[in-house]
mmCIF file of C-alpha atoms in Angstrom:
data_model
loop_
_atom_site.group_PDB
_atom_site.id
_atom_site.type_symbol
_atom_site.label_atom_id
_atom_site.label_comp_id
_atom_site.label_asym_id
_atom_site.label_seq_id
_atom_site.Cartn_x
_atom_site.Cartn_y
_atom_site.Cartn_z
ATOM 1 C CA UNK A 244 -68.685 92.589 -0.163
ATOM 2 C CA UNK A 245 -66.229 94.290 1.874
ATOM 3 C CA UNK A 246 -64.151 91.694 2.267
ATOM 4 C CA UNK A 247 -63.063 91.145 -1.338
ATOM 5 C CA UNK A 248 -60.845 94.445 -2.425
ATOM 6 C CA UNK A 249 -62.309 94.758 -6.021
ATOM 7 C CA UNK A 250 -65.954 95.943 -4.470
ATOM 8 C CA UNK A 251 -67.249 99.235 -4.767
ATOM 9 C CA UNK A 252 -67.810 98.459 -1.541
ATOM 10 C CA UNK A 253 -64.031 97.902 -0.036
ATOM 11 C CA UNK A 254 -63.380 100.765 -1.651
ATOM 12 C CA UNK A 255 -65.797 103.206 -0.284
ATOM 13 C CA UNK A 256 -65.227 101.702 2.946
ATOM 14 C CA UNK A 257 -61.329 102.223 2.443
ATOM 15 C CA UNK A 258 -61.882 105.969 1.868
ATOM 16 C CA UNK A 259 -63.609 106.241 4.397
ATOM 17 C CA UNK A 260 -61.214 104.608 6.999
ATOM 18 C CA UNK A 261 -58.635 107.174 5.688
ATOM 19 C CA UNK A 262 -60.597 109.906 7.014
ATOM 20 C CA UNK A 263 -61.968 108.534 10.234
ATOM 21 C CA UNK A 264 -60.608 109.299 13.400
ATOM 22 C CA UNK A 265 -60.987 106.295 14.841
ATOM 23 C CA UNK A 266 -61.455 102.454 13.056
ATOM 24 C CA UNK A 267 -63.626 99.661 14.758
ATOM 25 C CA UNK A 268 -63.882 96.511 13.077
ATOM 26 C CA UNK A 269 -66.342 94.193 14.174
ATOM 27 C CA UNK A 270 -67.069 90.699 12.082
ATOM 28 C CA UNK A 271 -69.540 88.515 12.203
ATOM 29 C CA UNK A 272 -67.629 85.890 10.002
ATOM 30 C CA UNK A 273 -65.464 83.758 12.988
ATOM 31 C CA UNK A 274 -64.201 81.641 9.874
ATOM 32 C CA UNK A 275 -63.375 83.478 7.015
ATOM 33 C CA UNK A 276 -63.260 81.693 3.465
ATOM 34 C CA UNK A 277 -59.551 82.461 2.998
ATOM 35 C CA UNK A 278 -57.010 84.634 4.207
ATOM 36 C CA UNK A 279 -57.481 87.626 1.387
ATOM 37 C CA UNK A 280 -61.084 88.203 3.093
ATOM 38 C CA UNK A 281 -59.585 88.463 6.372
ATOM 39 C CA UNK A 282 -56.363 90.803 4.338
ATOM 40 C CA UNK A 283 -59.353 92.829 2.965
ATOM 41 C CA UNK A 284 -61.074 93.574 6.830
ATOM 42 C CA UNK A 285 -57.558 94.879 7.890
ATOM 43 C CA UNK A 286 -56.646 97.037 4.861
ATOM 44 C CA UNK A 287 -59.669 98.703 5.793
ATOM 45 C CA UNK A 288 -59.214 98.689 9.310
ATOM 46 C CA UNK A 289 -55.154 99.443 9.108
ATOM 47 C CA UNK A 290 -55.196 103.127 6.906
ATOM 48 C CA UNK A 291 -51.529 102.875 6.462
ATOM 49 C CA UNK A 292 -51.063 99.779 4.485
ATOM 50 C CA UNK A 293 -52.310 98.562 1.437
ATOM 51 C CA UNK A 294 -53.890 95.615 0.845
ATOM 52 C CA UNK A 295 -51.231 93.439 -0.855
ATOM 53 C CA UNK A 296 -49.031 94.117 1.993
ATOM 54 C CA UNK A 297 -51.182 93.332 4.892
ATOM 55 C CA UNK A 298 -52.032 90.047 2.607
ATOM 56 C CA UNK A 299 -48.371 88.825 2.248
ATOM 57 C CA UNK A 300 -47.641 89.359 5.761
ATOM 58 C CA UNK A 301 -51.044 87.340 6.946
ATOM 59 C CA UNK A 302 -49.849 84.506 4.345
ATOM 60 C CA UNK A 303 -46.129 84.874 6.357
ATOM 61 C CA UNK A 304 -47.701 84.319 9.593
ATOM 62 C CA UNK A 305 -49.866 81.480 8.687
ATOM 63 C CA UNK A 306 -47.236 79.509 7.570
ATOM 64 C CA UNK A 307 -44.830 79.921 10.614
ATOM 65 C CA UNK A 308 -45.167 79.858 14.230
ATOM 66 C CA UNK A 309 -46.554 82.971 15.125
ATOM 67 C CA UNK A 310 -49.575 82.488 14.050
ATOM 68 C CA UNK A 311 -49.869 81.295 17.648
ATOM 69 C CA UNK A 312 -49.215 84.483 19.250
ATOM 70 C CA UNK A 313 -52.683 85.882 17.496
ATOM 71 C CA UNK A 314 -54.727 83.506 18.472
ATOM 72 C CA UNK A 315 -56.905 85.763 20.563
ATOM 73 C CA UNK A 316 -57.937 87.499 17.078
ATOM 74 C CA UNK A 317 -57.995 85.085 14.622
ATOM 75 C CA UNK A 318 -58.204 81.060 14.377
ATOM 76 C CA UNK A 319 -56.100 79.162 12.116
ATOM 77 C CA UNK A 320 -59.227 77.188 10.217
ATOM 78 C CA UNK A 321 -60.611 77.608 6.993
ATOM 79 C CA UNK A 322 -64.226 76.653 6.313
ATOM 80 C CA UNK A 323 -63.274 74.078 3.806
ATOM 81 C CA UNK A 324 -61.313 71.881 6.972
ATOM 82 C CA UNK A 325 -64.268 72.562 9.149
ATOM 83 C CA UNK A 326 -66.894 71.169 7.316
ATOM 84 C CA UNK A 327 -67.901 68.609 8.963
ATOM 85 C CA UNK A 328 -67.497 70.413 12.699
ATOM 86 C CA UNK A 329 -68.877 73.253 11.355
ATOM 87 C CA UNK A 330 -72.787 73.653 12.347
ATOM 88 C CA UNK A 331 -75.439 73.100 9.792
ATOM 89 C CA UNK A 332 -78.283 75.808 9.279
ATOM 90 C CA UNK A 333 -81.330 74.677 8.041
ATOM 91 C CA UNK A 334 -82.985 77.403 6.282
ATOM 92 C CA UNK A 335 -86.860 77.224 5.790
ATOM 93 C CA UNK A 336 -88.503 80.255 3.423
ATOM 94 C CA UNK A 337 -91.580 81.618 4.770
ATOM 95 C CA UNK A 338 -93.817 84.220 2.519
ATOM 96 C CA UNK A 339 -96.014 86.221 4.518
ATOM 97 C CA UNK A 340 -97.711 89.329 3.039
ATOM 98 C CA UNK A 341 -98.384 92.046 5.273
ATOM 99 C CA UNK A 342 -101.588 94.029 4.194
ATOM 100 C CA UNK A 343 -102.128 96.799 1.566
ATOM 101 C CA UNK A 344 -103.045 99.333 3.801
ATOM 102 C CA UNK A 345 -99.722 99.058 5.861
ATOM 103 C CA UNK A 346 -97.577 98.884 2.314
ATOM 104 C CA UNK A 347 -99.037 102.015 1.730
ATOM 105 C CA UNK A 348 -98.769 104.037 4.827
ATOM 106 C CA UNK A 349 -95.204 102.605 5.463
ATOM 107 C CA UNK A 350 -94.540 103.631 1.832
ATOM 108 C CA UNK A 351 -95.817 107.003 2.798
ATOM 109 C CA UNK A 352 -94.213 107.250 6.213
ATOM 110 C CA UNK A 353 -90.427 106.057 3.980
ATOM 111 C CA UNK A 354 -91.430 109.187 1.652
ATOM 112 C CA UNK A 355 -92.442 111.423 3.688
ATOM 113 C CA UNK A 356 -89.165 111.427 6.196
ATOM 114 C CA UNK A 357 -86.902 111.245 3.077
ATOM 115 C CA UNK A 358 -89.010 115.042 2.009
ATOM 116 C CA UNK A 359 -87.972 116.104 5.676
ATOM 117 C CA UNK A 360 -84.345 114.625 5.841
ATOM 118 C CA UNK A 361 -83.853 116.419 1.874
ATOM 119 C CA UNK A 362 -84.263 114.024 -0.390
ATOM 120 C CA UNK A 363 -81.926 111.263 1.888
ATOM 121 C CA UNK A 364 -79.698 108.295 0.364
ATOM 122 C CA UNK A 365 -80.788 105.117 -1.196
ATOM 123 C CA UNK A 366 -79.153 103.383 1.424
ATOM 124 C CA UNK A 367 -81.006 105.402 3.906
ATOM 125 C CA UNK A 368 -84.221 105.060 2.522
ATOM 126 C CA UNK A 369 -83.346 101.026 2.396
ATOM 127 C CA UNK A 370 -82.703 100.817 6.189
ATOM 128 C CA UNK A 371 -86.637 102.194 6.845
ATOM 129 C CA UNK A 372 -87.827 100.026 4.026
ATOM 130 C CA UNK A 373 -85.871 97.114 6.096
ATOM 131 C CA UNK A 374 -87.161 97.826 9.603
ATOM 132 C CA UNK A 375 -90.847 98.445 8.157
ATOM 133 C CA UNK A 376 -90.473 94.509 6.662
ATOM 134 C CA UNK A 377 -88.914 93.445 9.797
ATOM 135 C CA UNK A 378 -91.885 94.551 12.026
ATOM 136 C CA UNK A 379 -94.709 96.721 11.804
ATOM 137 C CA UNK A 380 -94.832 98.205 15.517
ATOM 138 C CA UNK A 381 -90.927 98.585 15.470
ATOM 139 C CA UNK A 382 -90.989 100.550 12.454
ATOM 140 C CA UNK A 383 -94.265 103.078 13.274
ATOM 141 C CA UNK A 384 -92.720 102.917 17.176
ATOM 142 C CA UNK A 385 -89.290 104.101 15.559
ATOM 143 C CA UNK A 386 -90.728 106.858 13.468
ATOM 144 C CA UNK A 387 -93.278 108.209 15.730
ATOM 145 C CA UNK A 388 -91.537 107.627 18.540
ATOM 146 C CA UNK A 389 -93.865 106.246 20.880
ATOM 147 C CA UNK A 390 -96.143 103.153 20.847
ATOM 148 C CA UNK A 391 -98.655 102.892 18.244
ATOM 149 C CA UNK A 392 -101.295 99.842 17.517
ATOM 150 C CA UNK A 393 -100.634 98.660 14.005
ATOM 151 C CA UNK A 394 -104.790 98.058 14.329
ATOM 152 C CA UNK A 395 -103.970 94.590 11.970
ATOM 153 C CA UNK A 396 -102.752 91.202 12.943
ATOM 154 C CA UNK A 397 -99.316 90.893 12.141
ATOM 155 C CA UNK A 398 -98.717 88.255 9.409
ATOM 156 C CA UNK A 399 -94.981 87.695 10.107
ATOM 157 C CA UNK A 400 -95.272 87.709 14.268
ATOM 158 C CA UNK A 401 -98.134 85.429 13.506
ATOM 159 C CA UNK A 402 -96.012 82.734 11.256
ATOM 160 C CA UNK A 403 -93.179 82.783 13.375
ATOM 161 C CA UNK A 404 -95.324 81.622 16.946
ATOM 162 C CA UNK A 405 -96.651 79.461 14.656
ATOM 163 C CA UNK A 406 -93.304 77.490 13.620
ATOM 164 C CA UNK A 407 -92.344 78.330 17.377
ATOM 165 C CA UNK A 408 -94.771 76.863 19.051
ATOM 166 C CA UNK A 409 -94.845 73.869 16.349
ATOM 167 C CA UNK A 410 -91.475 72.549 17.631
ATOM 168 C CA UNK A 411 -91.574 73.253 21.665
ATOM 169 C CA UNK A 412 -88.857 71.068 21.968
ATOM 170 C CA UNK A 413 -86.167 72.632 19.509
ATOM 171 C CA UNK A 414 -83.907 75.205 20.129
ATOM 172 C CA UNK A 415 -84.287 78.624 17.849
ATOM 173 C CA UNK A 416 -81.342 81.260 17.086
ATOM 174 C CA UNK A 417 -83.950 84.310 15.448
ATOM 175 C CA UNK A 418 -81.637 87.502 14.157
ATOM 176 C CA UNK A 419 -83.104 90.859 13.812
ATOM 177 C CA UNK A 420 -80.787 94.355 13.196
ATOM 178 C CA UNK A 421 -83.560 95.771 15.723
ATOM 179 C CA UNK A 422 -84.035 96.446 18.520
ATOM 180 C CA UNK A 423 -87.487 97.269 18.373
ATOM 181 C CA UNK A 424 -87.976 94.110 16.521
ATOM 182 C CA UNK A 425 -86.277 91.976 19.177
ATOM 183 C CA UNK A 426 -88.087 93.651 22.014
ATOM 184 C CA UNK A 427 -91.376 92.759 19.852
ATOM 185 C CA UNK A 428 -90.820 89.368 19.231
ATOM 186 C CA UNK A 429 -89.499 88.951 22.790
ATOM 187 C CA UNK A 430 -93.310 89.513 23.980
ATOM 188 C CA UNK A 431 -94.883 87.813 20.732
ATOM 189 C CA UNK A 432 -93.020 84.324 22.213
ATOM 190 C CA UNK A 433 -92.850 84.870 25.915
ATOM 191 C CA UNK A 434 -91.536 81.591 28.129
ATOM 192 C CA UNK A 435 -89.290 80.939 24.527
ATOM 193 C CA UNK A 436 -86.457 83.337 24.617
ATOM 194 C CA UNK A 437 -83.561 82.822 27.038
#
């Protein structure tokens, strides 16, 4: 949402960028949809200019020449001329339910550190909510801070060897935002991961 300027979310982001010492911008998007969501990522990243500015100047560029000279940053594709280079996901839903007992403790454990931290944000309250889905040991290893037993089987670990081991002979491209999650699944499917 940060890429399209109207957002709550550009917005917060762009106050925040005013006030930051320092700007990183890191995207995970090597193909944006058009050039106003790669416009947007600069405004933010680029305190100085506004938005409308940094867009006419990226519509400039593509047009002539020295687009060239930028290659190392950006490429000159969109999406739409792509499509039929562009790799295909295919996404399969899974629903796995972990058990009561752990919905409750981790719904405890969420409260409990938001009492300590006074009161915390929605956001992060959100991000423990998040790693507590992603992975029951990362999320009581990450809170307690050493290495518990969850004392169940883990319903999601459990699926995923499943489909793993189902297909030996295909390639999988797993995403976590953990690191205790990766390190976790990284034992669940040993001789899988390279």
């Amino acid at each position: 949402h940060v890429r399209n300027p109207e957002t709550v979310a550009h917005k917060s982001a762009l106050k925040l960028s005013k006030n930051a010492d320092y700007r990183v911008g890191l995207s995970a998007t090597p193909i944006n949809n058009s050039l106003s969501d790669l416009a947007a990522i600069m405004a933010i990243l680029l305190k100085s200019y506004p938005f409308s500015d940094i867009n006419d100047l990226l519509h400039d560029l593509w047009e002539s020449d020295l687009i060239d000279s930028l290659s190392s940053m950006t490429t000159r594709f969109m999406k739409e001329q792509l499509m039929e280079q562009f790799t295909t996901r295919n996404v399969h839903t899974e629903f796995v339910e972990y058990p009561n007992e752990y919905v409750m403790q981790s719904n405890q454990i969420v409260e409990s550190l938001m009492m300590e931290r006074g009161g915390g944000s929605f956001f992060e309250k959100i991000i423990f909510y998040r790693l507590a889905s992603s992975s029951p040991p990362a999320f009581l290893n990450s809170v307690r801070g050493k290495t518990i037993e969850i004392g169940f089987n883990d319903p999601k670990a459990e699926r995923l060897v499943e489909l793993v081991t189902s297909k030996p002979n295909e390639r999988w491209l797993i995403f976590t935002e953990f690191k205790e999650t990766a390190r976790y699944l990284d034992k669940k499917i040993e001789g899988r991961l390279v």
